[in-house]
Amino acid sequence: MDSDTHHADTNPDVCTPRTISAVQRTLGLIQSDDLYSKVEAAKEIRRLTKTSKRCRRQFSAAVAPLVDMLLSGSAEANEAGLLALLNLAVKDESNKVCIVNAGALVPIISFLRSESSNLQEHATASLLTLSASSVNKPIIGASGAISLLFEILRYGSSEAKADAVLALYNLSTHSDNLSLILEAEPIPPLVDLLKTCKKSSKTLEKCSALIESLVGFEEGRMALTSEAGGVLAVVEILESGSLQSREHAVGTLLTMCQSDRCKYREPILKEGVIPGLLELTVQGTPKSQSKAQTLLRLLRNSPYPRSELQADTLENIVCNLISQIEGEDQSGKAKQMLAEMVQVSMEQSLRHLQQRALVCTPSDLPIASCASEVSSK
């Protein structure tokens, strides 16, 4: 489901006679041969479609001339046309598909290379919104946009980086695009974003989700463990991210350990994951709790699963992990260690937040569904 936030008027889907007249006049101007008139019309389309879903549909006839503006040599026409198309696409599946079919991807992708940061940001936001359409996902993936979105993720502005990772997440939900994403060497810039992004942000949630998808491939798992601080960054999200981010983080580590326990157990353990996992078994989402318990079992010293009739409790898992404890009251000491580990995890989370308090982070985007897109501009 597409989602975005936008300014709402009193009754945005009721077109007054005045609005209808403005739509008709603007459609006439956008068909003009005069570039100045077309620019003014594009600006009016942007204004009228900012709050009205019905206006977006009524301006579907303007898509082709607006795409033509992207091909003009005028920077002003490029920006005006792109912003109008962006607003036409917001929350309108039909317009999203129409814009791509009209040939907008070629100029939009070229704008990702622009020296103008504004045009680069608008192009990235446009790809974010267009990629929310399931019809467009394979087309955008095959267009060459993915590698350029990772360039934005490496070198773009904070706003462009946030939009780029959300667009990449949207594209990753089409399975054929995952191999294209892996070809772009995605892990280093994604790990950098994990380290610098606001822990409660939707940007970080989508970044975490994207990494979880990528470690489903051996290439992604090896890249994460090879990247300096890669596994540690995931562990820190597990400790201090939002509930959804923590779920993706534990899913990432679990996928790695399940794929090859002998290979990935030690890299995960050495980053101090146990306290965070124990805390997650109590404070996480139902999925997080289940995944954390499964991962704790995989991280035990013994590689052999217990009988289903002898289900593991947290105390049993802790007993195994801290097998150096001796004596008869093993369960009692395990419970004490559990409490202590949770406390340690909380203290570690606080330290991580303090250490990063001075780091500049991208702004949080108000997006709350699986498919993401930007708000009207």
Coordinates of C-alpha atoms in Angstrom, one line a residue, residues 29-368:
L29 CA -1.3 26.2 -21.1
I30 CA 0.7 23.0 -20.6
Q31 CA 0.0 22.1 -24.3
S32 CA 1.4 25.5 -25.4
D33 CA 4.6 25.7 -27.5
D34 CA 5.8 28.6 -25.4
L35 CA 8.2 27.4 -22.8
Y36 CA 7.5 30.2 -20.3
S37 CA 3.7 29.3 -20.5
K38 CA 4.5 25.6 -19.9
V39 CA 6.7 26.4 -16.9
E40 CA 3.9 28.5 -15.3
A41 CA 1.4 25.8 -16.1
A42 CA 3.6 23.2 -14.4
K43 CA 3.9 25.4 -11.3
E44 CA 0.1 25.7 -11.2
I45 CA -0.3 21.9 -11.6
R46 CA 2.0 21.5 -8.7
R47 CA 0.0 23.9 -6.6
L48 CA -3.4 22.4 -7.5
T49 CA -2.4 18.8 -7.0
K50 CA -0.7 19.4 -3.6
T51 CA -3.9 18.8 -1.7
S52 CA -6.4 17.3 -4.1
K53 CA -6.5 13.7 -5.2
R54 CA -9.2 14.5 -7.7
C55 CA -7.1 17.2 -9.3
R56 CA -4.3 14.6 -9.7
R57 CA -6.5 12.4 -11.8
Q58 CA -7.9 15.4 -13.8
F59 CA -4.3 16.4 -14.7
S60 CA -3.4 12.9 -16.0
A61 CA -3.6 14.4 -19.5
A62 CA -0.7 16.7 -18.6
V63 CA 1.8 13.8 -18.0
A64 CA 3.1 13.7 -21.6
P65 CA 3.8 17.5 -21.9
L66 CA 5.4 17.5 -18.5
V67 CA 7.7 14.7 -19.4
D68 CA 8.6 16.6 -22.5
M69 CA 9.7 19.5 -20.2
L70 CA 12.2 17.1 -18.6
L71 CA 13.9 16.8 -22.0
S72 CA 14.2 20.5 -22.6
G73 CA 17.5 22.2 -22.0
S74 CA 16.0 24.6 -19.5
A75 CA 16.9 24.0 -15.8
E76 CA 13.8 25.9 -14.8
A77 CA 11.6 23.8 -17.0
N78 CA 13.3 20.6 -15.7
E79 CA 12.6 21.5 -12.1
A80 CA 9.0 22.7 -12.7
G81 CA 8.1 19.7 -14.7
L82 CA 9.7 17.2 -12.3
L83 CA 7.9 18.7 -9.2
A84 CA 4.6 18.7 -11.0
L85 CA 5.0 15.0 -12.0
L86 CA 6.0 14.2 -8.5
N87 CA 2.8 15.6 -7.1
L88 CA 0.8 13.9 -9.8
A89 CA 2.3 10.6 -8.7
V90 CA 1.6 10.9 -5.0
K91 CA -1.1 8.4 -3.9
D92 CA -2.2 7.8 -7.5
E93 CA -1.2 4.4 -8.9
S94 CA -2.5 5.2 -12.4
N95 CA -0.4 8.3 -12.7
K96 CA 2.7 6.5 -11.4
V97 CA 2.4 4.0 -14.2
C98 CA 1.5 6.6 -16.8
I99 CA 4.5 8.7 -15.9
V100 CA 6.9 5.8 -16.3
N101 CA 5.2 4.7 -19.5
A102 CA 5.5 8.2 -20.9
G103 CA 9.3 7.9 -20.8
A104 CA 10.1 9.9 -17.6
L105 CA 12.7 7.5 -16.3
V106 CA 15.5 8.4 -18.7
P107 CA 15.5 12.1 -17.8
I108 CA 14.9 11.5 -14.1
I109 CA 17.8 9.1 -13.9
S110 CA 20.0 11.6 -15.7
F111 CA 19.1 14.2 -13.0
L112 CA 20.6 11.8 -10.4
R113 CA 24.0 12.8 -12.0
S114 CA 23.1 16.5 -11.9
E115 CA 25.5 19.0 -10.3
S116 CA 22.4 20.7 -8.9
S117 CA 21.6 19.3 -5.5
N118 CA 18.0 20.4 -5.7
L119 CA 17.5 18.6 -9.0
Q120 CA 19.2 15.6 -7.6
E121 CA 17.0 15.6 -4.5
H122 CA 13.8 16.0 -6.6
A123 CA 14.8 13.1 -8.9
T124 CA 15.5 10.9 -5.9
A125 CA 12.2 11.8 -4.4
S126 CA 10.5 11.1 -7.7
L127 CA 12.0 7.6 -7.9
L128 CA 11.0 6.9 -4.4
T129 CA 7.3 7.7 -5.2
L130 CA 7.3 5.9 -8.6
S131 CA 8.9 2.8 -7.0
A132 CA 6.0 2.4 -4.7
S133 CA 4.1 1.0 -7.6
S134 CA 4.4 -2.8 -8.1
V135 CA 4.1 -2.3 -11.8
N136 CA 7.1 0.1 -11.9
K137 CA 9.5 -1.9 -9.6
P138 CA 10.9 -4.2 -12.3
I139 CA 11.0 -1.4 -14.9
I140 CA 12.9 0.9 -12.6
G141 CA 15.2 -1.9 -11.6
A142 CA 16.1 -2.6 -15.2
S143 CA 16.6 1.1 -16.0
G144 CA 20.0 1.4 -14.3
A145 CA 18.7 3.5 -11.5
I146 CA 19.8 1.2 -8.7
S147 CA 23.6 1.9 -9.0
L148 CA 22.9 5.6 -9.2
L149 CA 20.7 5.5 -6.1
F150 CA 23.7 3.9 -4.2
E151 CA 25.8 6.8 -5.5
I152 CA 23.3 9.1 -3.9
L153 CA 23.5 7.0 -0.7
R154 CA 27.2 7.5 -0.7
Y155 CA 27.6 11.1 -1.7
G156 CA 24.2 12.8 -1.7
S157 CA 22.6 15.3 0.8
S158 CA 20.9 13.9 3.9
E159 CA 17.5 14.3 2.4
A160 CA 18.5 12.6 -0.8
K161 CA 20.1 9.7 1.1
A162 CA 16.9 9.2 3.1
D163 CA 14.8 9.1 -0.1
A164 CA 17.4 6.9 -1.8
V165 CA 17.3 4.1 0.8
L166 CA 13.5 4.2 0.9
A167 CA 13.4 3.9 -2.9
L168 CA 15.9 1.0 -2.8
Y169 CA 13.8 -0.7 -0.1
N170 CA 10.8 -0.4 -2.4
L171 CA 12.7 -1.9 -5.3
S172 CA 14.0 -4.7 -3.1
T173 CA 10.5 -6.0 -2.5
H174 CA 10.6 -7.2 -6.2
S175 CA 12.7 -10.3 -6.0
D176 CA 14.5 -9.8 -9.4
N177 CA 15.9 -6.5 -8.2
L178 CA 17.8 -8.1 -5.3
S179 CA 20.6 -9.4 -7.5
L180 CA 20.9 -5.9 -9.1
I181 CA 21.2 -4.4 -5.7
L182 CA 23.9 -6.9 -4.7
E183 CA 25.9 -6.0 -7.8
A184 CA 26.0 -2.4 -6.6
E185 CA 28.1 -3.3 -3.5
P186 CA 25.4 -2.1 -1.2
I187 CA 26.6 -3.1 2.3
P188 CA 29.2 -0.3 2.9
P189 CA 26.9 2.6 2.4
L190 CA 24.0 0.9 4.2
V191 CA 26.2 0.2 7.2
D192 CA 27.3 3.9 7.2
L193 CA 23.7 4.8 7.2
L194 CA 23.0 2.5 10.2
K195 CA 25.8 4.2 12.1
T196 CA 24.7 7.7 11.4
C197 CA 20.9 7.6 11.0
K198 CA 18.5 8.5 13.8
K199 CA 17.7 5.3 15.6
S200 CA 13.9 5.9 15.7
S201 CA 13.6 6.9 12.1
K202 CA 11.7 5.2 9.3
T203 CA 14.8 5.6 7.2
L204 CA 16.7 3.3 9.5
E205 CA 13.8 0.8 9.6
K206 CA 13.9 0.5 5.8
C207 CA 17.7 0.4 5.9
S208 CA 17.6 -2.5 8.4
A209 CA 14.9 -4.3 6.4
L210 CA 17.0 -4.0 3.2
I211 CA 20.1 -5.5 5.0
E212 CA 17.9 -8.3 6.3
S213 CA 16.9 -9.1 2.7
L214 CA 20.5 -8.9 1.4
V215 CA 21.9 -11.4 4.0
G216 CA 19.6 -14.0 2.5
F217 CA 22.4 -14.3 0.0
E218 CA 25.9 -15.5 0.9
E219 CA 27.3 -12.5 -0.9
G220 CA 25.4 -10.2 1.4
R221 CA 26.4 -12.2 4.5
M222 CA 30.1 -12.1 3.6
A223 CA 30.0 -8.4 2.8
L224 CA 28.4 -7.6 6.1
T225 CA 31.0 -9.6 8.1
S226 CA 33.9 -8.2 6.0
E227 CA 32.7 -4.6 6.5
A228 CA 34.4 -2.9 9.4
G229 CA 31.9 -2.5 12.2
G230 CA 29.2 -4.1 10.0
V231 CA 27.9 -6.8 12.4
L232 CA 28.4 -4.4 15.4
A233 CA 26.2 -1.8 13.7
V234 CA 23.4 -4.4 13.4
V235 CA 23.9 -5.4 17.0
E236 CA 23.6 -1.8 18.1
I237 CA 20.3 -1.5 16.2
L238 CA 19.1 -4.6 17.9
E239 CA 19.8 -2.9 21.2
S240 CA 18.6 0.6 20.6
G241 CA 16.5 0.9 17.4
S242 CA 12.8 1.2 17.1
L243 CA 10.7 -2.0 17.6
Q244 CA 10.6 -2.6 13.9
S245 CA 14.3 -1.9 13.3
R246 CA 15.2 -4.3 16.2
E247 CA 13.0 -7.0 14.5
H248 CA 14.9 -6.6 11.3
A249 CA 18.3 -6.6 13.1
V250 CA 17.6 -9.8 15.0
G251 CA 16.3 -11.3 11.7
T252 CA 19.5 -10.4 10.0
L253 CA 21.7 -12.1 12.6
L254 CA 19.4 -15.1 12.7
T255 CA 19.5 -15.5 9.0
M256 CA 23.3 -15.5 9.1
C257 CA 23.5 -18.0 11.9
Q258 CA 21.0 -20.3 10.4
S259 CA 22.8 -20.3 7.0
D260 CA 26.1 -21.4 8.5
R261 CA 26.3 -21.6 12.3
C262 CA 30.0 -22.5 12.3
K263 CA 30.9 -19.6 10.1
Y264 CA 28.9 -16.8 11.6
R265 CA 28.4 -17.7 15.3
E266 CA 31.7 -16.2 16.5
P267 CA 31.5 -12.9 14.5
I268 CA 28.1 -12.4 16.1
L269 CA 29.0 -13.4 19.6
K270 CA 32.2 -11.2 19.7
E271 CA 30.1 -8.1 19.2
G272 CA 28.4 -8.6 22.6
V273 CA 25.0 -9.6 21.2
I274 CA 23.7 -11.7 24.2
P275 CA 22.5 -8.8 26.4
G276 CA 20.5 -7.3 23.6
L277 CA 19.0 -10.6 22.6
L278 CA 18.0 -11.3 26.2
E279 CA 16.3 -8.0 26.5
L280 CA 14.6 -8.5 23.2
T281 CA 13.0 -11.8 24.4
V282 CA 11.1 -9.7 26.9
Q283 CA 10.6 -6.3 25.3
G284 CA 10.5 -7.0 21.5
T285 CA 7.6 -7.6 19.2
P286 CA 6.2 -11.2 19.1
K287 CA 8.4 -11.9 16.0
S288 CA 11.4 -10.4 17.6
Q289 CA 11.0 -12.4 20.8
S290 CA 10.7 -15.7 18.8
K291 CA 13.7 -14.8 16.6
A292 CA 15.8 -13.8 19.6
Q293 CA 15.1 -17.1 21.4
T294 CA 15.9 -19.1 18.3
L295 CA 19.2 -17.2 17.8
L296 CA 20.1 -17.7 21.5
R297 CA 19.7 -21.4 21.0
L298 CA 21.9 -21.3 17.9
L299 CA 24.6 -19.4 19.8
R300 CA 24.9 -22.0 22.5
N301 CA 28.1 -24.0 22.7
S302 CA 26.3 -27.2 21.7
P303 CA 25.5 -27.4 18.0
Y304 CA 23.0 -30.2 18.6
P305 CA 19.3 -29.3 19.0
R306 CA 17.5 -30.6 22.1
S307 CA 14.5 -32.8 21.9
E308 CA 11.2 -31.0 21.4
L309 CA 10.1 -32.6 24.7
Q310 CA 12.8 -30.7 26.5
A311 CA 12.0 -27.2 25.4
D312 CA 14.6 -24.5 26.1
T313 CA 13.8 -21.9 28.7
L314 CA 15.8 -18.6 28.8
E315 CA 17.5 -20.0 32.0
N316 CA 18.6 -23.1 30.1
I317 CA 20.0 -21.1 27.3
V318 CA 21.9 -18.8 29.7
C319 CA 23.1 -21.8 31.6
N320 CA 24.6 -23.2 28.5
L321 CA 26.2 -19.9 27.4
I322 CA 27.7 -19.4 30.8
S323 CA 28.7 -23.0 31.4
Q324 CA 31.6 -21.8 33.5
I325 CA 29.2 -21.4 36.4
E326 CA 29.4 -24.4 38.7
G327 CA 27.3 -25.5 41.6
E328 CA 23.8 -26.8 42.3
D329 CA 21.9 -23.6 42.0
Q330 CA 22.5 -23.3 38.2
S331 CA 19.0 -22.0 37.5
G332 CA 19.1 -19.3 40.2
K333 CA 22.4 -18.0 38.9
A334 CA 21.2 -18.0 35.4
K335 CA 18.2 -15.9 36.4
Q336 CA 20.5 -13.5 38.1
M337 CA 22.8 -13.4 35.0
L338 CA 19.7 -12.7 32.9
A339 CA 18.8 -9.7 34.9
E340 CA 22.4 -8.4 34.9
M341 CA 22.7 -8.9 31.2
V342 CA 19.5 -6.9 30.5
Q343 CA 20.8 -4.1 32.7
V344 CA 24.1 -4.2 30.8
S345 CA 22.2 -4.0 27.5
M346 CA 20.3 -0.9 28.7
E347 CA 23.6 0.7 29.8
Q348 CA 25.2 -0.1 26.5
S349 CA 22.3 1.4 24.6
L350 CA 22.6 4.6 26.6
R351 CA 26.3 4.8 25.9
H352 CA 25.7 4.3 22.2
L353 CA 23.2 7.1 22.1
Q354 CA 25.5 9.4 24.0
Q355 CA 28.4 8.6 21.6
R356 CA 26.3 9.5 18.6
A357 CA 24.6 12.6 20.0
L358 CA 26.8 14.9 17.9
V359 CA 26.4 12.9 14.7
C360 CA 24.3 14.7 12.0
T361 CA 21.4 12.5 10.9
P362 CA 19.0 12.6 8.1
S363 CA 15.5 13.9 8.9
D364 CA 12.9 11.3 9.8
L365 CA 10.4 10.8 7.0
P366 CA 6.7 10.4 8.0
I367 CA 6.1 7.2 6.2
A368 CA 4.2 4.3 7.8

